[in-house]
Coordinates of C-alpha atoms in Angstrom, one line a residue:
M1 CA -128.7 -49.7 21.0
N2 CA -125.6 -48.1 20.0
K3 CA -123.7 -49.1 16.7
L4 CA -120.8 -51.8 17.6
V5 CA -117.6 -50.8 15.6
L6 CA -114.9 -53.6 15.9
V7 CA -111.2 -51.7 16.3
T8 CA -108.7 -54.4 15.2
G9 CA -105.2 -53.1 17.0
G10 CA -107.3 -50.7 18.9
T11 CA -104.9 -50.7 21.8
G12 CA -102.2 -49.4 19.4
Y13 CA -101.3 -45.7 18.8
I14 CA -103.8 -44.7 16.3
G15 CA -106.4 -47.4 17.4
S16 CA -106.4 -46.2 20.6
H17 CA -107.0 -42.2 19.8
T18 CA -109.6 -43.6 17.0
A19 CA -111.7 -45.8 19.9
V20 CA -111.7 -42.8 22.0
E21 CA -113.3 -40.5 19.5
L22 CA -115.8 -43.3 18.4
I23 CA -117.2 -43.3 22.0
E24 CA -117.1 -39.6 22.3
S25 CA -119.3 -39.8 19.0
G26 CA -121.7 -42.3 20.7
Y27 CA -120.2 -45.4 19.1
Q28 CA -119.6 -48.8 21.1
V29 CA -116.2 -50.0 20.6
L30 CA -115.0 -53.6 20.9
I31 CA -111.1 -53.9 20.6
A32 CA -109.4 -56.7 19.3
D33 CA -105.2 -57.0 19.7
N34 CA -102.8 -59.2 20.6
L35 CA -100.8 -57.0 22.6
M36 CA -97.7 -58.0 20.7
N37 CA -97.0 -54.1 19.9
S38 CA -99.3 -52.6 22.6
R39 CA -100.5 -52.4 26.3
R40 CA -103.3 -53.5 28.2
E41 CA -103.2 -50.4 30.2
V42 CA -104.3 -48.4 27.2
L43 CA -107.8 -49.6 27.7
E44 CA -107.7 -47.8 31.2
G45 CA -106.5 -44.6 29.4
I46 CA -109.5 -44.5 27.0
R47 CA -111.5 -45.2 30.2
E48 CA -110.4 -42.4 31.9
I49 CA -110.9 -40.1 29.0
T50 CA -114.2 -40.9 28.0
G51 CA -115.8 -42.8 31.2
I52 CA -116.2 -45.9 29.2
R53 CA -113.9 -48.9 28.9
P54 CA -114.4 -50.6 25.6
F55 CA -114.9 -54.3 25.0
F56 CA -111.5 -56.1 24.5
E57 CA -110.7 -59.4 23.3
E58 CA -107.3 -60.5 23.2
F59 CA -106.1 -62.6 20.1
D60 CA -104.3 -62.5 16.9
L61 CA -106.4 -62.1 13.9
C62 CA -104.3 -64.7 11.7
D63 CA -106.2 -67.2 14.0
M64 CA -109.3 -67.4 12.3
Q65 CA -111.1 -69.7 15.1
K66 CA -110.7 -66.9 17.7
L67 CA -111.8 -64.5 15.4
I68 CA -114.8 -66.6 14.6
A69 CA -115.5 -67.0 18.4
C70 CA -115.3 -63.3 18.7
C71 CA -117.9 -62.7 16.1
N72 CA -120.3 -65.4 17.5
K73 CA -119.7 -63.9 21.1
Y74 CA -120.7 -60.3 20.1
E75 CA -123.4 -61.6 17.5
K76 CA -123.8 -57.9 15.9
I77 CA -120.9 -55.9 14.7
D78 CA -121.8 -53.2 12.4
A79 CA -118.5 -52.1 11.2
I80 CA -114.8 -52.8 11.3
I81 CA -111.8 -50.6 11.7
H82 CA -108.7 -52.5 10.5
F83 CA -105.5 -51.2 11.8
A84 CA -103.8 -54.4 13.4
A85 CA -100.7 -55.1 11.3
L86 CA -96.5 -55.1 11.5
K87 CA -95.8 -51.4 10.3
A88 CA -92.5 -50.7 10.2
V89 CA -90.9 -50.0 6.8
G90 CA -87.0 -50.8 7.5
E91 CA -88.1 -54.0 9.4
S92 CA -90.0 -55.0 6.6
V93 CA -87.4 -55.0 4.4
S94 CA -85.2 -57.5 6.7
R95 CA -88.5 -59.4 7.6
P96 CA -90.7 -59.6 4.5
L97 CA -92.1 -63.1 4.8
E98 CA -93.3 -62.1 8.3
Y99 CA -94.7 -58.9 7.1
Y100 CA -96.6 -60.8 4.3
E101 CA -98.1 -63.5 6.4
N102 CA -99.1 -61.1 9.2
N103 CA -100.7 -58.3 7.4
L104 CA -102.0 -60.1 4.4
G105 CA -103.3 -63.2 6.7
S106 CA -105.0 -61.1 9.1
M107 CA -106.8 -59.0 5.8
I108 CA -108.0 -62.3 4.3
N109 CA -109.6 -63.4 7.7
L110 CA -111.3 -60.4 8.3
L111 CA -112.8 -60.1 4.7
K112 CA -114.0 -63.8 5.5
A113 CA -115.6 -62.6 8.9
M114 CA -117.4 -59.8 7.2
R115 CA -118.6 -62.2 4.6
D116 CA -119.9 -64.9 6.8
F117 CA -121.4 -62.9 9.9
G118 CA -122.5 -60.1 7.3
I119 CA -120.8 -57.3 8.7
P120 CA -121.6 -54.5 6.0
G121 CA -118.5 -52.0 6.2
L122 CA -114.7 -51.8 6.4
V123 CA -112.4 -49.0 7.2
F124 CA -109.0 -49.8 6.3
S125 CA -105.5 -48.6 7.5
S126 CA -103.8 -48.1 4.3
S127 CA -100.8 -45.8 3.7
C128 CA -99.2 -43.2 1.6
T129 CA -96.5 -45.8 0.9
V130 CA -98.7 -47.6 -1.4
Y131 CA -97.8 -44.4 -3.9
G132 CA -94.1 -45.3 -3.8
Q133 CA -91.9 -42.4 -5.1
P134 CA -94.4 -40.3 -6.8
E135 CA -93.4 -38.3 -9.7
N136 CA -95.5 -35.3 -8.9
L137 CA -96.4 -33.8 -5.6
P138 CA -98.8 -33.4 -3.9
V139 CA -100.2 -37.1 -4.1
T140 CA -104.0 -37.0 -4.9
E141 CA -106.0 -40.3 -5.2
E142 CA -105.6 -40.3 -8.6
T143 CA -102.0 -40.5 -8.2
P144 CA -100.8 -43.7 -9.8
V145 CA -99.6 -46.6 -7.2
Q146 CA -96.1 -47.5 -8.1
K147 CA -94.2 -50.4 -7.1
A148 CA -93.9 -50.5 -3.2
A149 CA -90.6 -49.2 -2.0
S150 CA -91.1 -51.9 1.1
P151 CA -92.6 -55.2 2.0
Y152 CA -94.8 -53.0 4.3
G153 CA -96.0 -50.7 1.5
N154 CA -96.8 -53.9 -0.8
T155 CA -98.9 -55.5 2.0
K156 CA -101.0 -52.4 2.0
Q157 CA -101.2 -52.1 -1.9
V158 CA -102.4 -55.9 -2.0
S159 CA -104.6 -55.5 1.0
E160 CA -106.4 -52.8 -0.9
E161 CA -106.6 -54.9 -4.2
M162 CA -108.3 -57.9 -1.9
I163 CA -110.9 -55.4 -0.7
A164 CA -111.6 -54.4 -4.2
D165 CA -112.0 -57.9 -5.4
F166 CA -114.0 -59.0 -2.5
L167 CA -116.6 -56.0 -3.1
A168 CA -116.8 -57.0 -6.6
S169 CA -117.7 -60.7 -5.8
A170 CA -120.6 -59.9 -3.2
E171 CA -123.4 -57.3 -3.0
G172 CA -124.3 -55.1 0.3
Y173 CA -120.7 -54.5 1.4
R174 CA -118.9 -51.2 1.3
A175 CA -115.2 -50.2 2.4
I176 CA -113.2 -46.9 2.7
S177 CA -109.6 -47.1 2.3
L178 CA -107.7 -44.2 4.4
R179 CA -104.4 -43.8 2.9
Y180 CA -102.7 -41.7 5.7
F181 CA -99.5 -39.9 5.9
N182 CA -97.2 -39.8 9.2
P183 CA -99.6 -39.5 12.3
V184 CA -97.8 -37.7 15.4
G185 CA -98.7 -36.3 18.9
A186 CA -100.6 -37.9 21.4
H187 CA -103.9 -37.1 23.2
A188 CA -103.9 -33.7 25.1
S189 CA -104.8 -35.6 28.2
A190 CA -101.3 -37.6 27.9
L191 CA -103.3 -40.6 29.1
I192 CA -102.9 -42.2 25.6
G193 CA -100.1 -41.9 23.0
E194 CA -97.5 -43.6 21.2
Y195 CA -95.9 -46.2 23.4
P196 CA -94.6 -49.3 21.4
I197 CA -93.1 -52.3 22.7
G198 CA -89.3 -51.9 22.7
P199 CA -87.5 -48.8 20.5
P200 CA -89.9 -46.9 18.5
L201 CA -89.3 -46.7 15.1
N202 CA -91.1 -43.6 14.3
L203 CA -89.1 -39.9 14.3
V204 CA -91.1 -38.2 16.9
P205 CA -90.8 -40.5 19.7
I206 CA -87.4 -40.9 18.9
I207 CA -86.7 -36.9 19.0
T208 CA -88.6 -37.1 22.6
Q209 CA -86.9 -39.9 23.9
T210 CA -83.6 -38.1 22.9
L211 CA -84.6 -35.2 24.6
I212 CA -85.5 -36.5 27.7
G213 CA -82.5 -38.6 28.3
K214 CA -83.3 -42.5 27.2
R215 CA -81.6 -41.8 23.8
S216 CA -77.9 -40.2 23.4
E217 CA -78.8 -39.2 20.1
L218 CA -81.3 -39.3 17.1
H219 CA -80.2 -40.7 14.0
V220 CA -81.2 -38.9 10.5
F221 CA -81.1 -41.1 7.8
G222 CA -79.6 -39.3 5.0
N223 CA -79.0 -36.1 3.9
D224 CA -78.5 -36.6 0.1
Y225 CA -82.1 -36.7 -1.1
N226 CA -83.4 -34.3 -3.5
T227 CA -84.9 -31.9 -1.0
P228 CA -83.9 -28.4 0.1
D229 CA -82.2 -29.5 3.1
G230 CA -81.3 -33.0 1.9
T231 CA -83.3 -35.1 4.6
G232 CA -86.5 -36.7 3.9
I233 CA -89.9 -34.8 3.7
R234 CA -93.2 -36.1 5.1
D235 CA -96.7 -34.7 5.9
Y236 CA -97.2 -34.9 9.5
I237 CA -100.7 -35.2 10.8
H238 CA -101.9 -35.0 14.5
V239 CA -103.0 -38.3 15.5
V240 CA -106.3 -36.9 16.9
D241 CA -107.2 -35.5 13.8
L242 CA -106.5 -38.6 12.1
A243 CA -108.3 -40.5 14.5
K244 CA -111.7 -38.1 13.6
A245 CA -111.1 -38.9 10.0
H246 CA -112.0 -42.4 11.0
V247 CA -115.4 -41.7 12.8
A248 CA -116.2 -39.8 9.3
A249 CA -115.5 -42.7 7.3
I250 CA -117.7 -45.0 9.7
R251 CA -120.5 -42.6 9.2
R252 CA -120.3 -42.6 5.4
L253 CA -120.4 -45.9 5.4
E254 CA -123.6 -45.9 7.4
E255 CA -125.3 -43.2 5.0
R256 CA -124.6 -45.7 2.0
K257 CA -123.7 -42.2 0.1
G258 CA -122.2 -42.5 -3.5
N259 CA -122.4 -45.3 -5.8
E260 CA -119.1 -46.7 -5.5
P261 CA -118.6 -49.6 -2.9
F262 CA -115.1 -48.8 -2.3
E263 CA -113.7 -45.4 -1.7
V264 CA -110.2 -43.9 -1.1
F265 CA -108.9 -41.0 0.6
N266 CA -105.5 -39.4 1.5
L267 CA -105.2 -38.0 4.7
G268 CA -102.7 -35.6 5.4
T269 CA -102.0 -31.6 6.1
G270 CA -101.3 -31.0 2.4
K271 CA -97.5 -29.6 3.7
G272 CA -94.3 -31.4 3.7
L273 CA -91.8 -31.0 6.2
S274 CA -88.1 -32.4 6.6
V275 CA -86.8 -34.4 9.3
L276 CA -84.3 -31.3 9.9
E277 CA -87.5 -28.8 10.1
I278 CA -89.1 -31.2 12.3
I279 CA -86.1 -31.4 14.5
A280 CA -85.8 -27.2 14.6
A281 CA -89.6 -26.9 15.3
F282 CA -88.9 -29.3 18.5
E283 CA -85.9 -27.1 19.3
K284 CA -87.8 -23.7 18.8
V285 CA -91.2 -24.9 20.8
L286 CA -89.5 -26.6 24.0
D287 CA -86.3 -24.4 23.6
M288 CA -84.3 -27.5 23.9
K289 CA -81.3 -28.9 21.9
V290 CA -81.9 -32.0 20.0
N291 CA -78.4 -34.0 19.7
Y292 CA -78.7 -35.7 16.2
R293 CA -76.3 -37.5 13.9
I294 CA -76.2 -37.9 9.9
V295 CA -76.2 -41.3 9.3
P296 CA -76.7 -43.3 5.9
R297 CA -80.0 -43.8 4.2
R298 CA -82.3 -46.4 5.4
P299 CA -83.3 -49.2 3.0
G300 CA -87.2 -48.7 1.9
D301 CA -87.3 -44.9 2.6
I302 CA -88.0 -42.5 0.0
G303 CA -87.1 -39.0 -0.6
C304 CA -90.2 -36.7 -0.6
I305 CA -94.2 -37.1 -0.2
Y306 CA -97.1 -35.2 1.0
A307 CA -100.6 -35.2 0.4
D308 CA -103.4 -33.6 -1.5
A309 CA -106.4 -34.1 0.9
S310 CA -109.1 -32.1 -0.6
K311 CA -111.2 -35.4 -1.5
A312 CA -111.5 -36.1 2.4
G313 CA -112.6 -32.7 3.0
E314 CA -115.2 -32.5 0.1
I315 CA -116.6 -36.0 0.8
L316 CA -116.0 -36.8 4.4
G317 CA -116.1 -33.1 5.9
W318 CA -112.8 -33.7 7.2
K319 CA -109.9 -31.5 7.7
A320 CA -106.5 -31.7 9.6
L321 CA -106.6 -28.8 11.9
A322 CA -104.0 -29.1 14.8
P323 CA -100.9 -26.8 14.1
F324 CA -97.4 -28.7 14.5
E325 CA -96.7 -26.8 17.7
E326 CA -99.5 -28.9 19.1
V327 CA -98.2 -31.8 18.1
V328 CA -94.8 -30.9 19.6
L329 CA -96.4 -30.0 22.9
S330 CA -98.4 -33.2 23.0
A331 CA -95.5 -35.6 22.3
W332 CA -93.5 -33.7 24.8
K333 CA -96.3 -34.0 27.4
W334 CA -96.7 -37.7 26.8
E335 CA -93.0 -38.5 26.7
Q336 CA -93.0 -36.9 30.0
Q337 CA -95.9 -39.0 31.4
I338 CA -94.1 -42.0 29.9
N339 CA -91.3 -41.3 31.8
R340 CA -93.1 -40.9 35.2
M341 CA -94.9 -44.2 34.5
T342 CA -91.6 -46.2 34.2
N343 CA -89.9 -44.5 37.2
V344 CA -92.7 -45.4 39.6

């Protein structure tokens, strides 16, 4: 029987793309999601792409009894990829206790499930936010983890510490933390993409919503950062490239290579793009004008960060390949698909 991977938050943006890559790589996929910020229809999109509908259980990971019931039902789970979390930097500043309760509570429960059900491997969806505002760029895995700029970033830091402490207390378990930068774009089929409940909080879907007329304008949060054009710089990585890295991480856990039970990898392109550069790229590729306005900085944001992902290339055999033009075209195709679905 093909190995079974539990994908928490698997109907979400990155989770759904990872589910596709796992299925196409021969794995069975069990998705657990409370649908708080995603849609059940994503399961059908995964099926249309792969020809296989993943197993699905709807529950909140903070409910330990339901997690136990899920593990009992499926008996043999070979690995976990943990995406499920609240994830908006700005929102976490205004709702810190909810972020700590949700993100850390679910992490504790998953580690207990690994211990109690003998699930040997975990891939954790971490974030470049653990580095805070780094002193030197690009960021490597050896870059010191600084005080997080937001409660969201702090939950990622603390989650990594939890994983490390758990692994130090028990033999036979392994974990990989993937610290990724800014996922963007959508599947080329336009059957899955970034489609949150409520207004999006990430730059690219806000741009596409502005272009298609759902929004009157795009707000650019700050133009007084210490960057060439004053706007924030991030490392934008195509979501399909990102999903493939999770498959590579699962394979490394299976092979049990290396002496360290807990490994960390940056996932990015190695190049930073500013907000204004992203806007300019959309305008050039699509030959459309983005209506935007500069507004004050957003709490919790940092000025500039981008990755050195060479370690992932050397050890996981992974590299970000998609050019940004592909990101633009896939994001726009997905936005048009959403528009058709919501206007039927």
